[in-house]
C-alpha cells in the first residue's frame, strides 16, 4: 500500500529524516512512536507531499505522491486541528469534504449517524463554528472527516492526544473495527505506548529520523518499548 | 510600573512578530506615505487662514472655524467610526496574574490615545493657530484653542470606542450617523436650527473664557467613564463574541452551488469565508462603495474626452472586486492549506475554483456598473472591453502572482488600515495589475491609435478566455513549483 525508498530530508544541513526502506502492506495497522523531535510529523508530511524531500521515493498504491493527485482519492488524513477550515460549522465541513468524495447528502447523513457515538452529542446541531470548539472536539471532527471518504489508507498524527478517556477508548475500538471491516491500512503516531500496542500490529520506533526498531506486536512489545524509552532518559 | 511592563511586552511582541523584518519594505513605504501626507497637511494648514480670510464674510477665521467645529467633530466621529480599530490587546495571559482588572482596562482605553494617527490633524491645526489665531488674538488664546482640540480628539476617540463596542460597527450604524449629519445640514440650510451658531457660541466660551477648558475636560472624563461602565457591564471577553447565526438565510440561497461538484463546494466555502470574517466583509462593502467612484470620474471632462484614460478606469472599476480579493486568493487558505492539499482536490480543480471565483467577481462588478450606460452608451462598450481584458488577462495574472505569497492572512481582525499579511509582494501584485494595461495602452497607441490599442487589448482578453485550459496549466505548473514554500510559510505564520 505504502512504499518508502530512500527518503531523506534535512533542514539547514541537519538530517531530520533518513529512511532507507519501509513498506507497509495493505490492511496493516502501523504505529509510529518516538520522542518529541524524532521526526514523526515530518515523516507524515513527507508521505502526504506537504514538504519538499531532498531525496525521495514515496509511493501510495504504486503511485508517486509528489506532483500527483491520484493518491488523494484513497488517502484520508488528519494531522492537526489548527488546519481545519475553522469558519465552517461541523455540518458544513462534513458536507464540503463529502462533496469532494462525491458523496450524496444521504451518504453523509448515514456516515454522521455512525459517528454519533464518537461525537458524544457535543458536535452536531450545535450551530457553532469549528473555531469555537474545544481542541478535543476539533480533533474528533478532523478524524471523522478523514474517515468520510472511505479511505484505503488512513493517516492520523497523535489521534489520542487531547481526547477524553472515553473518546480514546471509543477511537481505539473504532480503528480496530475499521481495519477488520474494510481492511483499511492505518498509520498512527502516538505517545501512548499502551494504546499503540493495543491497536497496531506493527510498531516502528523513530529516533532522530532513523528507524531504530521495527516490531511485530506481541505480548512483550509493551514491555520492550517501555524499557527502550526508559533507557533513553 | 506594571503598565510599563505590559507596554514593553506589546513592543516586544511587535518586533519579535513573524515577518517584522520581512515587511520592512512595507513599513518604509508606509512611512513615506505618512511623511508626504504630513507635508500636504502642513501646506493646507498654512494656507487655510488665508482661504478663510478671502471668504465674503464678516467673521474672523477663528470664528468661522469655531462655527464649523461641531460639524468637524461629527465628521471626525463618523470617519473614526469607520476607521478606528478597537484595541485588540490580548488580555487573557494577564487575567490570571495578580494584576488589578481596572489597570488593564485603563490600559485598553488609554493606549489608542497615543496612536500618532490621532494627531495628524494637528499638522493643519498648529499652523492655523499660529497664523490666524495668534494674529487676531493672543498666544494664550491660540494655546487654549490647540488644547481644546487635543481634548476634542481624545473625546472623539473614547466616544468612538464606546459606541463601537456597544453598538458594533456595521454598515447600518455608519449609515445612521451619515443620515444624522445630512439631517442637521438640511436643518441648517432651511434655517430651522443652526448648529453653526450653537457651535460658535460654545467654542467661543471654551476658547476665550479662562475656565472654558473645563467643558472639554469634563467631556473627556465623561467619555472615559462611559467606557469604564461598559466594561463593568460586560465583564468577560466572551460576551463580545460575534455570532454568525444571521447568515443562515443567505446560505440557503447558495444551494445551487451543490451542482458543480468540487469546484462548487470550494466556491461555497469561499463565500462563507468572505461573509464570516470582518476583514473580508468590510473589503466587500468598501469595494461596492468604490464602484460609485465612476460617478465622479466619468462625469469629469478630462476623462470623458480621453478614451484611453476612460478605458483604464473601466478596467479598474469592472475589476474592483477581482483586484481586491485577487490579492488574497490562496493565502487566505493559509491556515488550512495543509488540509486542502491532502483532500481529494486536484491542484487543477483547486486553481479552477479560484479562477471561477475571480470571474464571478468580474461579472458582479460588470453587472453592478451597467447603470453607467446612462452616462453614454460609449461607456457601456468600454466596460465590455474592460471586462474581457480582466477575464482574459488579469485573472490569470492574479492567479500566477498569488503563488508568490507565502504569508497567511489573519482574516478575523479589524478592517481598514490593517496591513497584516501585506508584503512587498502585495504591492508587486497591485502595481503589475494596474500598470500592465497602462503600459500596453501607451505603447500600442504610440504607434497606432487609442482605438486600435483598445481593440488589441480586448483581443488579448478574448484569446486568454479561449486558452483557459493551457493558461490554467501554466498556473498549475507554477503552483507545483511553489507548493512546498507556500505550505512552509503558512505553517510558520501560525
PDB file of N, CA and C in Angstrom, chain B residues 250-285:
ATOM      1  N   UNK B 250     -28.980  33.542   4.089  1.00  0.00           N
ATOM      2  CA  UNK B 250     -28.145  33.763   2.937  1.00  0.00           C
ATOM      3  C   UNK B 250     -27.648  32.446   2.352  1.00  0.00           C
ATOM      4  N   UNK B 251     -27.288  31.518   3.273  1.00  0.00           N
ATOM      5  CA  UNK B 251     -26.716  30.277   2.793  1.00  0.00           C
ATOM      6  C   UNK B 251     -27.691  29.423   2.028  1.00  0.00           C
ATOM      7  N   UNK B 252     -28.952  29.492   2.445  1.00  0.00           N
ATOM      8  CA  UNK B 252     -29.918  28.623   1.776  1.00  0.00           C
ATOM      9  C   UNK B 252     -29.989  28.985   0.295  1.00  0.00           C
ATOM     10  N   UNK B 253     -29.615  30.224  -0.023  1.00  0.00           N
ATOM     11  CA  UNK B 253     -29.653  30.626  -1.422  1.00  0.00           C
ATOM     12  C   UNK B 253     -28.476  30.073  -2.214  1.00  0.00           C
ATOM     13  N   UNK B 254     -27.520  29.507  -1.510  1.00  0.00           N
ATOM     14  CA  UNK B 254     -26.317  29.046  -2.200  1.00  0.00           C
ATOM     15  C   UNK B 254     -26.409  27.583  -2.607  1.00  0.00           C
ATOM     16  N   UNK B 255     -27.576  26.988  -2.374  1.00  0.00           N
ATOM     17  CA  UNK B 255     -27.706  25.553  -2.603  1.00  0.00           C
ATOM     18  C   UNK B 255     -27.378  25.183  -4.044  1.00  0.00           C
ATOM     19  N   UNK B 256     -27.648  26.114  -4.978  1.00  0.00           N
ATOM     20  CA  UNK B 256     -27.402  25.794  -6.387  1.00  0.00           C
ATOM     21  C   UNK B 256     -25.937  25.436  -6.636  1.00  0.00           C
ATOM     22  N   UNK B 257     -25.050  25.916  -5.774  1.00  0.00           N
ATOM     23  CA  UNK B 257     -23.628  25.615  -5.951  1.00  0.00           C
ATOM     24  C   UNK B 257     -23.344  24.126  -5.801  1.00  0.00           C
ATOM     25  N   UNK B 258     -24.275  23.420  -5.144  1.00  0.00           N
ATOM     26  CA  UNK B 258     -24.066  21.987  -4.929  1.00  0.00           C
ATOM     27  C   UNK B 258     -23.969  21.208  -6.219  1.00  0.00           C
ATOM     28  N   UNK B 259     -24.480  21.804  -7.302  1.00  0.00           N
ATOM     29  CA  UNK B 259     -24.499  21.048  -8.549  1.00  0.00           C
ATOM     30  C   UNK B 259     -23.194  21.123  -9.310  1.00  0.00           C
ATOM     31  N   UNK B 260     -22.199  21.779  -8.748  1.00  0.00           N
ATOM     32  CA  UNK B 260     -20.966  21.961  -9.501  1.00  0.00           C
ATOM     33  C   UNK B 260     -19.787  21.207  -8.912  1.00  0.00           C
ATOM     34  N   UNK B 261     -20.064  20.122  -8.222  1.00  0.00           N
ATOM     35  CA  UNK B 261     -19.000  19.258  -7.733  1.00  0.00           C
ATOM     36  C   UNK B 261     -18.008  19.961  -6.840  1.00  0.00           C
ATOM     37  N   UNK B 262     -16.751  19.558  -6.982  1.00  0.00           N
ATOM     38  CA  UNK B 262     -15.714  20.068  -6.085  1.00  0.00           C
ATOM     39  C   UNK B 262     -15.540  21.574  -6.239  1.00  0.00           C
ATOM     40  N   UNK B 263     -15.614  22.056  -7.486  1.00  0.00           N
ATOM     41  CA  UNK B 263     -15.453  23.497  -7.705  1.00  0.00           C
ATOM     42  C   UNK B 263     -16.544  24.270  -6.975  1.00  0.00           C
ATOM     43  N   UNK B 264     -17.778  23.794  -7.099  1.00  0.00           N
ATOM     44  CA  UNK B 264     -18.898  24.439  -6.416  1.00  0.00           C
ATOM     45  C   UNK B 264     -18.706  24.400  -4.910  1.00  0.00           C
ATOM     46  N   UNK B 265     -18.242  23.241  -4.417  1.00  0.00           N
ATOM     47  CA  UNK B 265     -18.041  23.102  -2.975  1.00  0.00           C
ATOM     48  C   UNK B 265     -17.011  24.109  -2.481  1.00  0.00           C
ATOM     49  N   UNK B 266     -15.913  24.249  -3.225  1.00  0.00           N
ATOM     50  CA  UNK B 266     -14.871  25.199  -2.820  1.00  0.00           C
ATOM     51  C   UNK B 266     -15.397  26.626  -2.862  1.00  0.00           C
ATOM     52  N   UNK B 267     -16.142  26.939  -3.921  1.00  0.00           N
ATOM     53  CA  UNK B 267     -16.631  28.313  -4.029  1.00  0.00           C
ATOM     54  C   UNK B 267     -17.591  28.631  -2.893  1.00  0.00           C
ATOM     55  N   UNK B 268     -18.418  27.659  -2.520  1.00  0.00           N
ATOM     56  CA  UNK B 268     -19.338  27.971  -1.421  1.00  0.00           C
ATOM     57  C   UNK B 268     -18.569  28.144  -0.110  1.00  0.00           C
ATOM     58  N   UNK B 269     -17.426  27.453   0.025  1.00  0.00           N
ATOM     59  CA  UNK B 269     -16.574  27.701   1.194  1.00  0.00           C
ATOM     60  C   UNK B 269     -16.031  29.129   1.149  1.00  0.00           C
ATOM     61  N   UNK B 270     -15.622  29.578  -0.035  1.00  0.00           N
ATOM     62  CA  UNK B 270     -15.068  30.931  -0.147  1.00  0.00           C
ATOM     63  C   UNK B 270     -16.124  31.994   0.164  1.00  0.00           C
ATOM     64  N   UNK B 271     -17.354  31.727  -0.281  1.00  0.00           N
ATOM     65  CA  UNK B 271     -18.407  32.703   0.008  1.00  0.00           C
ATOM     66  C   UNK B 271     -18.579  32.828   1.514  1.00  0.00           C
ATOM     67  N   UNK B 272     -18.548  31.682   2.210  1.00  0.00           N
ATOM     68  CA  UNK B 272     -18.663  31.726   3.662  1.00  0.00           C
ATOM     69  C   UNK B 272     -17.464  32.434   4.270  1.00  0.00           C
ATOM     70  N   UNK B 273     -16.303  32.159   3.692  1.00  0.00           N
ATOM     71  CA  UNK B 273     -15.086  32.818   4.188  1.00  0.00           C
ATOM     72  C   UNK B 273     -15.260  34.339   4.141  1.00  0.00           C
ATOM     73  N   UNK B 274     -15.787  34.806   3.021  1.00  0.00           N
ATOM     74  CA  UNK B 274     -15.915  36.260   2.867  1.00  0.00           C
ATOM     75  C   UNK B 274     -16.924  36.831   3.856  1.00  0.00           C
ATOM     76  N   UNK B 275     -18.031  36.130   4.049  1.00  0.00           N
ATOM     77  CA  UNK B 275     -19.080  36.707   4.887  1.00  0.00           C
ATOM     78  C   UNK B 275     -18.866  36.476   6.379  1.00  0.00           C
ATOM     79  N   UNK B 276     -17.980  35.564   6.745  1.00  0.00           N
ATOM     80  CA  UNK B 276     -17.810  35.279   8.170  1.00  0.00           C
ATOM     81  C   UNK B 276     -16.566  35.908   8.766  1.00  0.00           C
ATOM     82  N   UNK B 277     -15.854  36.710   7.987  1.00  0.00           N
ATOM     83  CA  UNK B 277     -14.711  37.407   8.559  1.00  0.00           C
ATOM     84  C   UNK B 277     -14.897  38.901   8.390  1.00  0.00           C
ATOM     85  N   UNK B 278     -14.558  39.621   9.442  1.00  0.00           N
ATOM     86  CA  UNK B 278     -14.731  41.070   9.425  1.00  0.00           C
ATOM     87  C   UNK B 278     -13.987  41.718   8.277  1.00  0.00           C
ATOM     88  N   UNK B 279     -12.740  41.288   8.137  1.00  0.00           N
ATOM     89  CA  UNK B 279     -11.872  41.976   7.195  1.00  0.00           C
ATOM     90  C   UNK B 279     -12.382  41.846   5.765  1.00  0.00           C
ATOM     91  N   UNK B 280     -12.769  40.622   5.386  1.00  0.00           N
ATOM     92  CA  UNK B 280     -13.264  40.426   4.032  1.00  0.00           C
ATOM     93  C   UNK B 280     -14.615  41.117   3.829  1.00  0.00           C
ATOM     94  N   UNK B 281     -15.440  41.082   4.879  1.00  0.00           N
ATOM     95  CA  UNK B 281     -16.741  41.740   4.760  1.00  0.00           C
ATOM     96  C   UNK B 281     -16.563  43.217   4.484  1.00  0.00           C
ATOM     97  N   UNK B 282     -15.674  43.847   5.243  1.00  0.00           N
ATOM     98  CA  UNK B 282     -15.570  45.290   5.063  1.00  0.00           C
ATOM     99  C   UNK B 282     -14.950  45.623   3.706  1.00  0.00           C
ATOM    100  N   UNK B 283     -14.048  44.744   3.220  1.00  0.00           N
ATOM    101  CA  UNK B 283     -13.492  44.959   1.881  1.00  0.00           C
ATOM    102  C   UNK B 283     -14.608  44.869   0.840  1.00  0.00           C
ATOM    103  N   UNK B 284     -15.486  43.911   1.062  1.00  0.00           N
ATOM    104  CA  UNK B 284     -16.593  43.733   0.122  1.00  0.00           C
ATOM    105  C   UNK B 284     -17.448  44.991   0.059  1.00  0.00           C
ATOM    106  N   UNK B 285     -17.839  45.489   1.241  1.00  0.00           N
ATOM    107  CA  UNK B 285     -18.700  46.672   1.260  1.00  0.00           C
ATOM    108  C   UNK B 285     -17.981  47.868   0.663  1.00  0.00           C
TER     109      UNK B 285
END
